[in-house]
Short mmCIF file of C-alpha atoms and ligand atoms in Angstrom, two decimals:
data_model
loop_
_atom_site.label_atom_id
_atom_site.label_comp_id
_atom_site.label_asym_id
_atom_site.label_seq_id
_atom_site.Cartn_x
_atom_site.Cartn_y
_atom_site.Cartn_z
CA MET H 208 0.00 0.00 0.00
CA PRO H 209 1.59 3.35 -1.01
CA SER H 210 1.75 6.29 1.41
CA PHE H 211 -0.82 9.06 1.02
CA PRO H 212 1.45 11.50 -0.94
CA GLU H 213 2.32 8.80 -3.48
CA ALA H 214 -1.28 7.66 -3.94
CA ALA H 215 -2.54 11.24 -4.04
CA LYS H 216 -0.09 12.12 -6.79
CA SER H 217 -1.60 9.65 -9.24
CA ALA H 218 -5.17 10.38 -8.12
CA THR H 219 -4.85 14.12 -8.68
CA GLY H 220 -3.60 13.39 -12.20
CA ASP H 221 -6.90 11.67 -13.09
CA SER H 222 -9.11 14.44 -14.48
CA GLN H 223 -12.19 12.19 -14.84
CA LEU H 224 -11.93 11.22 -11.17
CA ARG H 225 -11.56 14.84 -10.10
CA HIS H 226 -14.58 15.80 -12.21
CA ASN H 227 -16.75 13.00 -10.73
CA LEU H 228 -15.71 13.86 -7.19
CA ARG H 229 -16.17 17.59 -7.53
CA LYS H 230 -19.65 17.18 -8.98
CA ALA H 231 -20.77 14.70 -6.32
CA THR H 232 -19.28 16.37 -3.26
CA HIS H 233 -20.54 19.84 -4.24
CA THR H 234 -24.06 18.51 -4.82
CA ILE H 235 -24.24 16.72 -1.43
CA ARG H 236 -22.57 19.67 0.30
CA ALA H 237 -25.16 22.14 -0.98
CA LYS H 238 -28.00 19.84 0.03
CA ARG H 239 -26.57 19.44 3.53
CA ASP H 240 -26.16 23.21 3.94
CA GLY H 241 -29.84 23.68 3.09
CA ALA H 242 -31.06 20.96 5.45
CA VAL H 243 -28.90 22.11 8.36
CA GLY H 244 -29.79 25.77 7.77
CA GLU H 245 -33.47 24.98 8.34
CA LEU H 246 -32.93 24.26 12.03
CA ASP H 247 -32.55 27.08 14.53
CA ASP H 248 -31.26 24.69 17.17
CA TRP H 249 -28.62 22.92 15.08
CA SER H 250 -25.75 24.03 17.33
CA GLN H 251 -27.61 22.76 20.43
CA LEU H 252 -28.36 19.46 18.70
CA ARG H 253 -24.69 19.18 17.74
CA ALA H 254 -23.58 19.86 21.30
CA ALA H 255 -26.10 17.30 22.59
CA GLY H 256 -24.81 14.67 20.16
CA ALA H 257 -21.22 15.26 21.27
CA ALA H 258 -22.19 15.19 24.97
CA ILE H 259 -24.18 11.95 24.66
CA LYS H 260 -21.32 10.25 22.85
CA ASP H 261 -18.74 11.48 25.37
CA ARG H 262 -20.79 10.40 28.34
CA THR H 263 -21.41 6.98 26.79
CA LEU H 264 -17.72 6.52 26.03
CA ARG H 265 -16.82 7.45 29.61
CA HIS H 266 -19.05 4.65 30.91
CA LEU H 267 -18.69 2.30 27.96
CA ASP H 268 -18.19 -0.82 30.10
CA THR H 269 -21.50 -0.24 31.87
CA TYR H 270 -23.44 0.33 28.66
CA LEU H 271 -21.86 -2.65 26.90
CA GLU H 272 -22.96 -4.96 29.68
CA ARG H 273 -26.42 -3.41 29.67
CA LEU H 274 -26.62 -4.00 25.92
CA GLU H 275 -25.50 -7.63 26.28
CA ASP H 276 -28.16 -8.28 28.93
CA ALA H 277 -30.91 -6.68 26.82
CA VAL H 278 -29.96 -8.54 23.62
CA THR H 279 -29.80 -11.85 25.47
CA ALA H 280 -33.14 -11.22 27.17
CA ALA H 281 -34.68 -10.56 23.74
CA GLY H 282 -33.51 -13.94 22.40
CA GLY H 283 -30.27 -12.86 20.69
CA ARG H 284 -26.73 -14.00 21.40
CA VAL H 285 -23.75 -11.70 22.01
CA HIS H 286 -20.17 -12.51 20.98
CA TRP H 287 -17.13 -10.41 21.93
CA ALA H 288 -14.34 -9.95 19.38
CA ALA H 289 -11.05 -8.38 20.46
CA ASP H 290 -9.72 -8.03 16.92
CA ALA H 291 -10.46 -8.63 13.24
CA ALA H 292 -9.27 -12.24 13.23
CA GLU H 293 -11.50 -13.13 16.16
CA ALA H 294 -14.52 -11.40 14.62
CA ASN H 295 -13.99 -13.15 11.28
CA ASP H 296 -13.67 -16.53 13.01
CA ILE H 297 -16.89 -15.96 14.93
CA VAL H 298 -18.88 -14.93 11.84
CA THR H 299 -17.44 -17.70 9.69
CA GLY H 300 -18.30 -20.26 12.37
CA LEU H 301 -21.85 -18.95 12.69
CA VAL H 302 -22.45 -19.08 8.93
CA ARG H 303 -20.97 -22.58 8.70
CA ALA H 304 -23.29 -23.71 11.47
CA THR H 305 -26.28 -22.79 9.30
CA GLY H 306 -25.00 -25.06 6.49
CA GLU H 307 -25.25 -22.18 3.99
CA SER H 308 -22.53 -20.98 1.62
CA ASP H 309 -24.07 -17.62 0.59
CA VAL H 310 -24.78 -14.55 2.70
CA VAL H 311 -26.34 -11.20 1.80
CA LYS H 312 -24.87 -8.08 3.36
CA VAL H 313 -26.22 -4.68 4.18
CA LYS H 314 -23.54 -2.00 3.85
CA SER H 315 -21.23 -2.11 6.86
CA MET H 316 -17.99 -0.26 7.52
CA ALA H 317 -17.13 -2.59 10.41
CA THR H 318 -17.15 -5.67 8.19
CA GLN H 319 -15.00 -3.85 5.63
CA GLU H 320 -12.60 -2.88 8.41
CA ILE H 321 -12.09 -6.53 9.39
CA GLU H 322 -12.12 -7.71 5.73
CA LEU H 323 -14.94 -10.11 6.42
CA ASN H 324 -15.78 -10.78 2.75
CA GLU H 325 -12.24 -12.02 2.13
CA ALA H 326 -12.31 -14.19 5.28
CA LEU H 327 -15.66 -15.69 4.26
CA ALA H 328 -14.37 -16.36 0.73
CA GLN H 329 -11.45 -18.30 2.20
CA ALA H 330 -13.98 -20.43 4.05
CA GLY H 331 -15.89 -21.06 0.79
CA ILE H 332 -18.70 -18.63 1.65
CA THR H 333 -19.75 -15.92 -0.84
CA ALA H 334 -20.87 -12.56 0.52
CA TYR H 335 -23.20 -10.54 -1.72
CA GLU H 336 -23.35 -6.80 -1.15
CA THR H 337 -26.88 -5.40 -1.43
CA ASP H 338 -26.33 -1.66 -1.05
CA LEU H 339 -26.45 -0.24 -4.60
CA ALA H 340 -23.10 1.55 -4.36
CA GLU H 341 -21.49 -1.44 -2.64
CA LEU H 342 -22.88 -3.67 -5.39
CA ILE H 343 -21.19 -1.48 -8.01
CA VAL H 344 -17.91 -1.70 -6.09
CA GLN H 345 -18.20 -5.47 -5.72
CA LEU H 346 -19.12 -6.13 -9.36
CA SER H 347 -16.19 -4.04 -10.59
CA ASP H 348 -13.75 -5.68 -8.14
CA ASP H 349 -13.01 -2.18 -6.88
CA LEU H 350 -12.60 -0.62 -3.44
CA PRO H 351 -15.04 1.79 -1.75
CA SER H 352 -13.91 5.42 -1.86
CA HIS H 353 -16.50 7.20 0.29
CA ILE H 354 -18.26 6.35 3.55
CA LEU H 355 -21.76 7.06 2.31
CA VAL H 356 -21.40 6.65 -1.46
CA PRO H 357 -18.72 3.98 -1.89
CA ALA H 358 -18.83 4.30 -5.71
CA ILE H 359 -18.73 8.12 -5.75
CA HIS H 360 -15.74 7.94 -8.09
CA ARG H 361 -17.86 6.28 -10.82
CA ASN H 362 -20.17 8.09 -13.21
CA ARG H 363 -23.37 6.72 -14.80
CA ALA H 364 -21.72 5.55 -18.01
CA GLU H 365 -19.13 3.58 -16.06
CA ILE H 366 -21.84 1.99 -13.89
CA ARG H 367 -23.80 0.89 -16.98
CA GLU H 368 -20.67 -0.81 -18.35
CA ILE H 369 -20.04 -2.56 -15.02
CA PHE H 370 -23.63 -3.85 -14.86
CA ARG H 371 -23.56 -5.04 -18.48
CA ASP H 372 -20.20 -6.78 -18.12
CA GLN H 373 -20.42 -8.27 -14.63
CA MET H 374 -23.97 -8.82 -13.40
CA ALA H 375 -24.42 -12.17 -15.17
CA ALA H 376 -21.39 -13.64 -13.38
CA TRP H 377 -23.01 -12.84 -10.00
CA GLY H 378 -26.66 -13.70 -10.69
CA VAL H 379 -29.46 -12.16 -12.76
CA PRO H 380 -27.86 -10.39 -15.76
CA ALA H 381 -28.46 -6.76 -16.73
CA PRO H 382 -31.13 -6.12 -19.42
CA GLU H 383 -29.98 -6.31 -23.04
CA ARG H 384 -30.17 -2.62 -23.88
CA LEU H 385 -29.43 -1.05 -20.51
CA SER H 386 -29.14 2.74 -20.68
CA ASP H 387 -27.27 4.97 -18.24
CA ASP H 388 -30.50 6.57 -17.04
CA PRO H 389 -30.46 6.42 -13.18
CA ARG H 390 -33.94 4.83 -13.10
CA ALA H 391 -32.89 2.09 -15.54
CA LEU H 392 -29.72 1.40 -13.56
CA ALA H 393 -31.66 1.27 -10.27
CA GLU H 394 -34.23 -1.11 -11.83
CA ALA H 395 -31.49 -3.42 -13.11
CA ALA H 396 -29.99 -3.55 -9.60
CA ARG H 397 -33.44 -4.12 -8.04
CA VAL H 398 -34.19 -7.15 -10.23
CA HIS H 399 -30.70 -8.54 -9.67
CA LEU H 400 -30.89 -8.14 -5.89
CA ARG H 401 -34.51 -9.29 -5.48
CA GLU H 402 -33.64 -12.76 -6.70
CA ARG H 403 -30.75 -12.83 -4.22
CA PHE H 404 -32.92 -11.77 -1.27
CA MET H 405 -35.51 -14.43 -2.03
CA ARG H 406 -33.11 -17.34 -1.84
CA THR H 407 -30.46 -16.39 0.74
CA LYS H 408 -30.99 -17.55 4.31
CA VAL H 409 -28.21 -15.74 6.17
CA ALA H 410 -27.57 -11.99 6.38
CA VAL H 411 -24.67 -10.00 7.76
CA SER H 412 -25.09 -6.39 8.79
CA GLY H 413 -23.47 -3.61 10.74
CA ALA H 414 -25.47 -1.07 12.73
CA ASN H 415 -25.44 2.70 12.93
CA PHE H 416 -26.51 2.59 16.56
CA ALA H 417 -27.12 0.02 19.31
CA VAL H 418 -29.54 1.07 22.05
CA ALA H 419 -28.25 -0.29 25.37
CA ASP H 420 -31.54 -0.08 27.29
CA SER H 421 -33.52 -2.27 24.89
CA GLY H 422 -30.81 -4.19 23.01
CA THR H 423 -32.03 -2.70 19.72
CA MET H 424 -29.88 -2.43 16.58
CA VAL H 425 -30.57 0.50 14.25
CA VAL H 426 -29.65 0.75 10.56
CA LEU H 427 -30.22 3.87 8.47
CA GLU H 428 -30.22 3.53 4.68
CA SER H 429 -31.83 5.10 1.64
CA GLU H 430 -32.83 2.32 -0.71
CA GLY H 431 -34.80 -0.30 1.20
CA ASN H 432 -32.33 -2.98 0.15
CA GLY H 433 -30.99 -2.95 3.68
CA ARG H 434 -34.46 -3.56 5.09
CA MET H 435 -34.94 -6.56 2.77
CA CYS H 436 -31.59 -7.88 3.92
CA LEU H 437 -32.45 -7.43 7.59
CA THR H 438 -35.92 -8.95 7.51
CA LEU H 439 -36.02 -11.78 4.93
CA PRO H 440 -33.21 -14.20 5.93
CA GLN H 441 -33.55 -16.78 8.70
CA THR H 442 -30.32 -15.84 10.47
CA LEU H 443 -28.99 -12.33 11.05
CA ILE H 444 -25.41 -11.65 12.21
CA SER H 445 -24.63 -8.04 13.12
CA VAL H 446 -21.00 -6.94 13.48
CA VAL H 447 -20.95 -3.71 15.47
CA GLY H 448 -18.10 -1.56 16.80
CA ILE H 449 -18.29 -1.07 20.57
CA GLU H 450 -18.50 2.71 20.13
CA LYS H 451 -21.87 2.50 18.36
CA ILE H 452 -23.80 2.35 21.63
CA VAL H 453 -26.31 4.97 22.69
CA PRO H 454 -27.84 4.52 26.15
CA SER H 455 -31.54 5.06 25.40
CA TRP H 456 -34.15 5.79 22.73
CA SER H 457 -34.28 9.43 23.78
CA ASP H 458 -30.53 9.66 23.04
CA LEU H 459 -31.13 7.98 19.70
CA GLU H 460 -33.63 10.71 18.83
CA VAL H 461 -30.81 13.29 18.71
CA PHE H 462 -28.79 11.24 16.22
CA LEU H 463 -31.81 10.51 14.03
CA GLN H 464 -31.93 14.26 13.47
CA LEU H 465 -28.19 14.85 13.11
CA LEU H 466 -27.32 11.99 10.77
CA PRO H 467 -29.70 12.39 7.79
CA ARG H 468 -29.21 16.14 7.53
CA SER H 469 -25.42 15.79 7.72
CA SER H 470 -25.06 12.85 5.36
CA THR H 471 -27.66 13.06 2.59
CA GLY H 472 -29.09 16.50 3.33
CA GLU H 473 -32.49 15.03 4.15
CA ARG H 474 -34.80 16.03 6.98
CA MET H 475 -35.58 12.45 7.80
CA ASN H 476 -33.93 9.19 6.87
CA PRO H 477 -35.82 7.21 4.17
CA TYR H 478 -35.42 3.73 5.74
CA THR H 479 -34.67 3.36 9.45
CA SER H 480 -34.77 -0.31 10.48
CA THR H 481 -34.65 -1.41 14.09
CA TRP H 482 -34.57 -4.95 15.47
CA THR H 483 -34.42 -6.31 18.99
CA GLY H 484 -33.40 -9.93 19.42
CA VAL H 485 -35.86 -12.26 17.69
CA THR H 486 -39.63 -12.19 17.30
CA PRO H 487 -41.34 -15.58 16.79
CA GLY H 488 -42.87 -15.82 13.33
CA ASP H 489 -41.49 -12.48 12.10
CA GLY H 490 -38.06 -11.64 10.68
CA PRO H 491 -34.84 -13.57 11.34
CA GLN H 492 -35.37 -16.35 13.89
CA GLU H 493 -31.74 -16.39 14.95
CA PHE H 494 -29.84 -13.21 15.87
CA HIS H 495 -26.15 -12.86 16.73
CA LEU H 496 -24.44 -9.63 17.77
CA VAL H 497 -20.66 -9.54 17.38
CA LEU H 498 -19.24 -6.65 19.42
CA LEU H 499 -15.98 -5.53 17.85
CA ASP H 500 -13.08 -3.83 19.63
CA ASN H 501 -10.24 -4.03 17.08
CA GLY H 502 -8.23 -1.12 18.52
CA ARG H 503 -11.12 0.95 19.86
CA SER H 504 -10.10 0.47 23.51
CA ASP H 505 -6.68 1.93 22.66
CA VAL H 506 -8.32 4.92 20.99
CA LEU H 507 -10.47 5.39 24.09
CA ALA H 508 -7.34 5.51 26.25
CA ASP H 509 -6.02 8.54 24.33
CA THR H 510 -7.55 11.64 25.89
CA VAL H 511 -7.21 13.75 22.72
CA GLY H 512 -7.79 11.08 20.08
CA ARG H 513 -10.84 9.44 21.71
CA GLN H 514 -13.19 12.06 20.27
CA ALA H 515 -12.85 10.18 16.95
CA LEU H 516 -15.07 7.49 18.51
CA ARG H 517 -17.96 9.95 18.52
CA CYS H 518 -18.13 9.63 14.72
CA ILE H 519 -21.53 8.66 13.33
CA ARG H 520 -20.13 8.10 9.80
CA CYS H 521 -22.19 10.83 8.16
CA SER H 522 -19.38 11.71 5.68
CA ALA H 523 -19.95 15.48 5.90
CA CYS H 524 -16.24 15.94 6.61
CA LEU H 525 -15.35 14.12 3.38
CA ASN H 526 -17.71 16.19 1.28
CA ILE H 527 -16.27 19.48 2.54
CA CYS H 528 -12.59 18.53 2.54
CA PRO H 529 -10.49 20.19 -0.22
CA VAL H 530 -7.94 17.37 0.00
CA TYR H 531 -10.54 14.59 -0.35
CA GLU H 532 -12.21 16.45 -3.22
CA ARG H 533 -9.02 16.29 -5.26
CA THR H 534 -7.64 12.88 -4.30
CA GLY H 535 -10.74 10.76 -3.69
CA GLY H 536 -10.96 8.01 -1.09
CA HIS H 537 -8.57 5.40 -2.49
CA ALA H 538 -5.54 7.61 -1.82
CA TYR H 539 -6.10 7.17 1.93
CA GLY H 540 -5.54 3.41 1.56
CA SER H 541 -8.10 2.81 4.28
CA VAL H 542 -11.71 1.75 4.76
CA TYR H 543 -12.22 5.14 6.41
CA PRO H 544 -11.20 7.83 3.91
CA GLY H 545 -11.17 11.61 4.20
CA PRO H 546 -10.62 13.62 7.37
CA ILE H 547 -12.17 11.03 9.70
CA GLY H 548 -10.02 8.32 8.09
CA ALA H 549 -6.93 10.47 8.56
CA ILE H 550 -7.48 10.40 12.34
CA LEU H 551 -9.26 7.08 12.87
CA THR H 552 -7.11 4.72 10.80
CA PRO H 553 -3.74 5.70 12.37
CA GLN H 554 -5.33 5.35 15.80
CA LEU H 555 -6.87 1.95 15.11
CA GLN H 556 -3.85 0.55 13.28
CA GLY H 557 -0.96 2.54 14.79
CA THR H 558 1.55 4.75 12.99
CA ALA H 559 4.43 2.30 12.70
CA SER H 560 4.10 1.82 8.95
CA GLU H 561 4.46 4.54 6.32
CA PRO H 562 0.90 4.55 4.88
CA GLU H 563 -0.70 5.09 8.32
CA ALA H 564 2.02 7.52 9.43
CA SER H 565 1.36 9.66 6.34
CA LEU H 566 -2.38 10.04 7.02
CA PRO H 567 -2.23 12.75 9.73
CA TYR H 568 -0.48 14.90 7.10
CA ALA H 569 -3.28 14.40 4.53
CA SER H 570 -4.88 17.70 5.49
CA SER H 571 -4.42 21.42 5.03
CA LEU H 572 -5.75 21.94 8.61
CA CYS H 573 -8.29 24.41 7.21
CA GLY H 574 -10.81 23.33 9.87
CA ALA H 575 -13.80 22.90 7.52
CA CYS H 576 -14.21 19.28 8.72
CA TYR H 577 -14.65 20.44 12.31
CA GLU H 578 -17.20 23.07 11.28
CA VAL H 579 -19.49 20.54 9.58
CA CYS H 580 -19.08 17.61 11.96
CA PRO H 581 -22.47 16.97 13.62
CA VAL H 582 -20.79 15.63 16.77
CA ALA H 583 -18.15 18.38 16.90
CA ILE H 584 -15.06 16.21 16.51
CA ASP H 585 -12.10 18.60 16.44
CA ILE H 586 -10.38 16.75 13.61
CA PRO H 587 -7.58 19.34 13.18
CA GLU H 588 -6.71 19.01 16.88
CA VAL H 589 -6.42 15.22 16.56
CA LEU H 590 -4.42 15.55 13.33
CA VAL H 591 -1.84 17.78 15.06
CA HIS H 592 -1.80 15.41 18.04
CA LEU H 593 -1.08 12.47 15.72
CA ARG H 594 1.58 14.43 13.84
CA GLU H 595 3.34 14.92 17.18
CA GLU H 596 3.18 11.17 17.71
CA VAL H 597 4.55 10.43 14.23
CA ALA H 598 7.31 13.04 14.52
CA GLY H 599 8.28 11.63 17.93
CA GLY H 600 8.67 8.11 16.55
CA SER H 601 11.43 6.68 14.38
CA GLY H 602 12.19 8.24 10.97
CA HIS H 603 11.69 11.90 9.98
CA THR H 604 15.37 12.41 10.90
CA ALA H 605 15.87 15.56 8.84
CA GLU H 606 12.62 17.09 10.11
CA LYS H 607 13.52 16.31 13.70
CA ALA H 608 17.02 17.79 13.28
CA ALA H 609 15.54 20.95 11.72
CA MET H 610 12.97 21.31 14.51
CA GLY H 611 15.65 20.67 17.16
CA ALA H 612 17.86 23.41 15.67
CA ALA H 613 14.90 25.79 15.44
CA GLY H 614 14.03 25.07 19.08
CA TRP H 615 17.61 25.87 20.13
CA VAL H 616 17.62 29.17 18.21
CA PHE H 617 14.19 30.24 19.47
CA GLY H 618 15.16 29.27 23.02
CA GLY H 619 17.70 32.10 23.45
CA GLU H 620 17.14 35.81 22.81
CA ARG H 621 20.69 36.45 21.69
CA ARG H 622 20.71 33.41 19.42
CA LEU H 623 17.43 34.46 17.81
CA GLY H 624 18.69 38.03 17.25
CA ALA H 625 21.92 36.75 15.69
CA ALA H 626 20.01 34.33 13.44
CA GLN H 627 17.66 37.11 12.28
CA ARG H 628 20.56 39.43 11.49
CA ALA H 629 22.31 36.65 9.57
CA ALA H 630 19.13 35.82 7.64
CA SER H 631 18.60 39.49 6.69
CA ALA H 632 22.20 39.81 5.51
CA ALA H 633 21.95 36.65 3.41
CA ARG H 634 18.42 37.25 2.07
CA SER H 635 19.56 37.74 -1.54
CA LEU H 636 21.28 34.34 -1.46
CA VAL H 637 18.22 32.33 -0.40
CA PRO H 638 17.18 30.14 -3.37
CA ARG H 639 13.57 29.90 -4.58
CA ARG H 640 13.88 26.14 -4.49
CA MET H 641 15.63 24.14 -1.80
CA PRO H 642 18.25 21.57 -2.87
CA GLY H 643 18.21 17.82 -2.16
CA PRO H 644 15.39 16.18 -0.17
CA ALA H 645 14.22 19.60 1.06
CA SER H 646 13.07 20.30 -2.54
CA ALA H 647 9.94 18.25 -1.72
CA TRP H 648 8.91 21.10 0.58
CA THR H 649 9.48 23.88 -1.95
CA ASP H 650 7.85 21.93 -4.79
CA THR H 651 4.50 22.89 -3.33
CA ARG H 652 5.32 26.03 -1.35
CA ASP H 653 7.01 29.41 -1.83
CA ILE H 654 9.83 30.29 0.52
CA PRO H 655 8.63 33.48 2.23
CA ASP H 656 10.64 36.64 1.53
CA ILE H 657 13.02 37.52 4.35
CA PRO H 658 12.59 41.19 5.34
CA GLU H 659 15.51 43.60 5.24
CA GLU H 660 15.11 44.24 8.92
CA SER H 661 13.62 42.03 11.64
CA PHE H 662 10.68 43.25 13.70
CA ARG H 663 12.80 43.14 16.87
CA SER H 664 15.43 45.36 15.34
CA TRP H 665 12.76 47.78 14.03
CA TRP H 666 11.14 47.83 17.46
CA ARG H 667 14.41 48.66 19.18
CA ARG H 668 14.90 51.56 16.78
CA GLU H 669 11.33 52.96 16.52
CA GLY H 670 9.19 51.44 19.26
CA ALA H 671 11.39 52.42 22.16
CA ALA H 672 11.07 56.13 21.26
CA GLU H 673 7.28 55.79 20.99
CA GLU H 674 7.04 54.05 24.36
CA ALA H 675 8.63 56.99 26.19
CA PRO H 676 5.59 59.09 27.24
CA GLU H 677 5.51 62.79 26.54
CA PRO H 678 5.33 64.91 29.65
CA GLY H 679 1.71 64.93 30.89
CA ARG H 680 0.58 62.18 28.45
CA ALA H 681 -0.18 58.58 29.39
CA PRO H 682 1.59 55.82 27.41
CA GLY H 683 -0.57 54.59 24.50
CA ASP H 684 -2.55 57.82 23.99
CA GLY H 685 -2.97 58.30 20.23
CA ASP H 686 -1.10 55.04 19.47
CA GLU H 687 -3.80 53.81 17.11
CA GLN H 688 -3.29 56.71 14.68
CA GLU H 689 0.46 56.38 14.70
CA GLY H 690 0.24 52.62 14.30
CA GLY H 691 -2.27 53.03 11.47
CA ARG H 692 0.14 55.10 9.41
CA ARG H 693 2.93 52.65 9.82
S1 LIG I 872 -16.01 12.84 11.69
FE1 LIG I 872 -17.92 13.99 11.96
S2 LIG I 872 -18.34 14.79 9.88
FE2 LIG I 872 -16.83 13.14 9.62
S3 LIG I 872 -18.03 11.29 9.22
FE3 LIG I 872 -17.68 11.36 11.44
S4 LIG I 872 -19.47 12.40 12.28
FE4 LIG I 872 -19.45 12.83 10.08
#
């Protein structure tokens, strides 16, 4: 997996990709602005969402046990998975126990994170994605590039080609003369998936929220394919990150307002499915909840980084991010792309390897992601925190040496004065482009002009005279006018 700068370089050279991304992100962004602007109490809702998540994370052990008790009491079974391998083993074992070799899936980031499809394939089990965008990604043997719209990098013409070329190999083929009209494409997917829903007996899902008080799982989606997936099969296995808990239904109410407006710019979510254990004669008759840690406890232990666990995966931060808009999601090399991926992935997976270590730098720190985040995650703060961690680790020798030297110079008044005088004297010799490895820095930035005289020297010459008060006049009187002219 290449580091972010390498992957971004090739992505930004793809003009079709940039066009597709710009069009899609700007459309969703405008819709979100409209939907959020309708509410007078958006900032209070946002603060409530952040507070609920923080409180829940502070008492996560209590709520997890409460959830386990409620799910069990409702006829479900809870499994605890410390990492991806354990979660995959549990799910594979559960599917095997049913005797089935096919499962349908409702879109789930958690199962992508643990690479469940690949683990199931190794066990001879085929997982069929049923979310339209996930279906496009699966048929084209591609990777998701957006949290909400995994195939955002594809346009209609490309999707038609994928359907025409690949659908037959996975089930019901696309119609003979399929056009790239969105309705025709949606109908082709509907027919293809319907046949799958009718004959598959096991489903795998994630959940947007898990209500601790009642043991209820909640999935929000726009197409209704998720609801088919959750209600038709005999066995339902839900893989859910431990941070997805909300204590009660009244807490859930806050997120059911925040999420649709932030993600799709809608006032209300089109399909919100909830299920609690099993109900005799209705829906899946066997329910398993796999609670996934996979690094989340470590994230929780970091007092700055833990706010990333508030994320409700709305994708607003992706749609506003100038870096994501130009590189797309694949450049992040992670299931979680964009600003949230840049802080979540290095925390979940560590920063020991180059791809993860490069992610905290995949940002201009403009702060737009923080502004739009419905649970007020201060992404720039976490990015800087992670950069500190990366810079403190091994590697980055030249950067560390440069920062060490700068710290030494700034640490002494005389040293700083001498360095400023030397820089002013040598200003005409400073190149526009740095030599050697430092050229990577100046390839994308201009070296600022060094002034003829430093501020400290100017202050000694001019400011000292101004500071001396005239007889009968207090210091500072009339300073604004003088300062304004300068
Ligand atoms: S970090 Fe905030 S804006 Fe980004 S996906 Fe998560 S909740 Fe949405």
